Amino acid sequence: MKTRMFRGQALSLLGFGCMRMPEVKPGQIDRKKAFEMLDAAYEAGVNYYDTAYPYHAGDSEAMLGEWLAAKPRDSFYVATKFPVWKATCREDFFTIFEEQRKKLGVETIDFYLLHALNEQREETLLQWDLFSAAQQFKQEGKIRFLGFSFHDEYPVFERLIDRADWDFCQLQLNYMDTDVQAGMRGYELAAKKGIPVMVMEPVKGGSLANPPEDVKKVFQTLHPDWSGASWALRWVASLENVAVILSGMSNLEQVKDNLQTFGKIAPLTQEEQDAVHRAAEIYRARVRVACTGCAYCMPCPAGVNIPEVFQIYNHAAIYDMPEQGRKSYSEMADEQKAVHCVKCGKCMKACPQNIAIPEKMTEITQWAKG
């Protein structure tokens, strides 16, 4: 297992993300299958295990704590996250943190993150001065390294990274999301400031794991034995300031595939980088609607959530996942669906991309029927 140095610690480059574990029922992790997966990773040298307060309705921290109890404390690093959205006062931070320590069965949480920060949650942090609360626990030795995970646009990231003396940050990054959220600009800013990056969603929630045939051909020309997930992980691993790449594995086969990748991983060659670039171009050419998500078309007088409708439609087309796309569409609030478009044309006047939105709404309504 490849490792990278993080402030004097040798971390496995592959981190085990515990948010998509097999379940026996919603919110209850299948311990037998989960422990088999975790054991396989541990025996191969994975030493970084990432969870969070809300994962699996709270069962992820408990499950991980049960599994870690049988392991020498100096053989692993555990990461979890504070649910900022649950803070109604400063005391909530201390109460929830102690609950997390108890679940995990550790005195010190090695990597503690303020979870999924965005502009709204930044206000919560400032309101209750949770930055200093986290720093207090760090000074007391209850937190070893302090960081944050991020889900918003780059300007918010640029501001947040200067809010505290961070040891690390966690960003969503993959070869299709270089301009999404903090993106590569955020990665480069963190690198400039000497703040190591933990990467989440390197395979875009599994969307890059099973490429469509035209993308597969590009990859298989060079490495027929590399999986789609392996290509995505190798692209992220080529970034020098990445300390850990998190993979939310959900079965033993995915664990084995990742272990094979990280056992021999090396920076991509120029020819391999070119293949990834070509794959990304093919994916982007599959976009059905040139929507940038700017939301200038909103609010829709008829109540249609135009950006979300287009996002679901595009994702299904780009990643060749029509059934998953229709399922996601079916789970939208009914009043926000394309079928309610009255073709008033107000949205078209506001759209910078000049998209024929009413026509696309008719197209999507037909697509949703299968």
Short mmCIF file of C-alpha atoms in Angstrom, two decimals, residues 157-287:
data_model
loop_
_atom_site.label_atom_id
_atom_site.label_comp_id
_atom_site.label_asym_id
_atom_site.label_seq_id
_atom_site.Cartn_x
_atom_site.Cartn_y
_atom_site.Cartn_z
CA PHE A 157 -13.59 28.23 0.06
CA GLU A 158 -11.13 31.07 -0.44
CA ARG A 159 -12.63 32.81 2.58
CA LEU A 160 -12.97 29.72 4.78
CA ILE A 161 -9.41 28.55 4.34
CA ASP A 162 -8.25 31.71 6.16
CA ARG A 163 -10.77 31.38 9.02
CA ALA A 164 -8.61 29.07 11.13
CA ASP A 165 -5.21 27.43 11.38
CA TRP A 166 -6.23 24.31 9.45
CA ASP A 167 -4.08 21.20 9.34
CA PHE A 168 -5.88 19.88 6.24
CA CYS A 169 -9.00 20.26 4.13
CA GLN A 170 -11.21 17.77 2.29
CA LEU A 171 -12.43 18.54 -1.23
CA GLN A 172 -14.57 16.86 -3.85
CA LEU A 173 -12.27 16.33 -6.83
CA ASN A 174 -12.17 14.04 -9.85
CA TYR A 175 -11.31 14.44 -13.51
CA MET A 176 -14.88 15.52 -14.32
CA ASP A 177 -15.25 17.97 -11.43
CA THR A 178 -12.21 20.18 -11.88
CA ASP A 179 -14.45 23.27 -12.09
CA VAL A 180 -17.11 22.11 -9.62
CA GLN A 181 -17.24 23.52 -6.08
CA ALA A 182 -13.70 24.43 -4.96
CA GLY A 183 -12.29 22.34 -7.83
CA MET A 184 -8.72 22.60 -8.98
CA ARG A 185 -8.56 26.26 -7.95
CA GLY A 186 -9.27 25.19 -4.38
CA TYR A 187 -6.70 22.40 -4.57
CA GLU A 188 -4.08 24.82 -5.87
CA LEU A 189 -4.86 27.42 -3.21
CA ALA A 190 -4.53 24.80 -0.47
CA ALA A 191 -1.21 23.66 -1.95
CA LYS A 192 0.03 27.25 -2.06
CA LYS A 193 -0.83 27.67 1.63
CA GLY A 194 0.83 24.37 2.56
CA ILE A 195 -2.45 22.70 3.57
CA PRO A 196 -2.66 19.03 2.51
CA VAL A 197 -5.84 17.89 0.79
CA MET A 198 -7.94 14.80 1.45
CA VAL A 199 -9.97 14.01 -1.66
CA MET A 200 -13.56 12.78 -1.57
CA GLU A 201 -15.67 11.60 -4.52
CA PRO A 202 -12.62 10.67 -6.64
CA VAL A 203 -14.90 8.37 -8.68
CA LYS A 204 -17.80 10.86 -8.57
CA GLY A 205 -20.02 8.72 -6.37
CA GLY A 206 -19.39 5.72 -8.63
CA SER A 207 -20.37 7.54 -11.83
CA LEU A 208 -16.86 7.06 -13.27
CA ALA A 209 -16.62 3.40 -12.26
CA ASN A 210 -18.40 1.93 -15.29
CA PRO A 211 -17.64 4.14 -18.30
CA PRO A 212 -19.76 3.95 -21.47
CA GLU A 213 -18.25 2.04 -24.39
CA ASP A 214 -16.71 5.07 -26.14
CA VAL A 215 -14.82 6.03 -22.97
CA LYS A 216 -13.83 2.41 -22.28
CA LYS A 217 -12.18 2.20 -25.71
CA VAL A 218 -9.94 5.17 -24.88
CA PHE A 219 -8.84 3.61 -21.61
CA GLN A 220 -8.51 0.02 -22.79
CA THR A 221 -6.21 1.01 -25.63
CA LEU A 222 -3.55 1.75 -23.02
CA HIS A 223 -4.48 -0.45 -20.05
CA PRO A 224 -7.17 -3.08 -20.65
CA ASP A 225 -6.68 -4.34 -17.09
CA TRP A 226 -7.43 -0.99 -15.38
CA SER A 227 -11.01 -0.46 -14.24
CA GLY A 228 -12.85 2.83 -14.73
CA ALA A 229 -12.50 3.47 -10.99
CA SER A 230 -8.78 2.78 -11.19
CA TRP A 231 -8.30 5.42 -13.88
CA ALA A 232 -10.19 7.97 -11.79
CA LEU A 233 -8.20 7.18 -8.65
CA ARG A 234 -4.87 7.29 -10.49
CA TRP A 235 -5.71 10.73 -11.87
CA VAL A 236 -6.25 12.07 -8.33
CA ALA A 237 -3.14 10.27 -7.06
CA SER A 238 -1.07 12.20 -9.60
CA LEU A 239 -1.71 15.39 -7.60
CA GLU A 240 1.23 15.92 -5.24
CA ASN A 241 -0.58 17.80 -2.46
CA VAL A 242 -3.17 15.02 -2.01
CA ALA A 243 -2.49 13.20 1.27
CA VAL A 244 -5.37 10.68 1.22
CA ILE A 245 -7.86 9.60 -1.45
CA LEU A 246 -11.12 8.48 0.11
CA SER A 247 -13.15 5.72 -1.50
CA GLY A 248 -16.63 4.94 -0.20
CA MET A 249 -16.49 1.23 -0.92
CA SER A 250 -19.70 -0.77 -0.63
CA ASN A 251 -18.63 -4.37 -1.31
CA LEU A 252 -15.56 -6.59 -1.10
CA GLU A 253 -15.03 -6.53 -4.88
CA GLN A 254 -14.59 -2.75 -4.80
CA VAL A 255 -12.13 -3.09 -1.92
CA LYS A 256 -10.06 -5.62 -3.87
CA ASP A 257 -10.08 -3.48 -7.01
CA ASN A 258 -8.90 -0.44 -5.06
CA LEU A 259 -6.21 -2.42 -3.26
CA GLN A 260 -4.90 -3.63 -6.59
CA THR A 261 -4.81 -0.03 -7.85
CA PHE A 262 -3.09 1.42 -4.79
CA GLY A 263 -0.62 -1.41 -4.47
CA LYS A 264 1.22 -0.26 -7.60
CA ILE A 265 -0.05 3.27 -8.09
CA ALA A 266 2.21 5.84 -9.73
CA PRO A 267 1.67 9.27 -11.29
CA LEU A 268 0.05 9.05 -14.72
CA THR A 269 2.34 9.42 -17.71
CA GLN A 270 1.62 12.15 -20.25
CA GLU A 271 0.04 9.57 -22.54
CA GLU A 272 -2.22 8.41 -19.70
CA GLN A 273 -3.09 12.00 -18.77
CA ASP A 274 -4.04 12.59 -22.41
CA ALA A 275 -6.33 9.54 -22.28
CA VAL A 276 -8.11 10.92 -19.21
CA HIS A 277 -8.48 14.29 -20.92
CA ARG A 278 -9.97 12.60 -23.97
CA ALA A 279 -12.35 10.59 -21.75
CA ALA A 280 -13.53 13.79 -20.09
CA GLU A 281 -14.13 15.36 -23.49
CA ILE A 282 -16.25 12.38 -24.54
CA TYR A 283 -18.27 12.56 -21.34
CA ARG A 284 -18.89 16.29 -21.78
CA ALA A 285 -19.96 15.80 -25.39
CA ARG A 286 -22.80 13.66 -24.07
CA VAL A 287 -24.41 16.64 -22.30
#
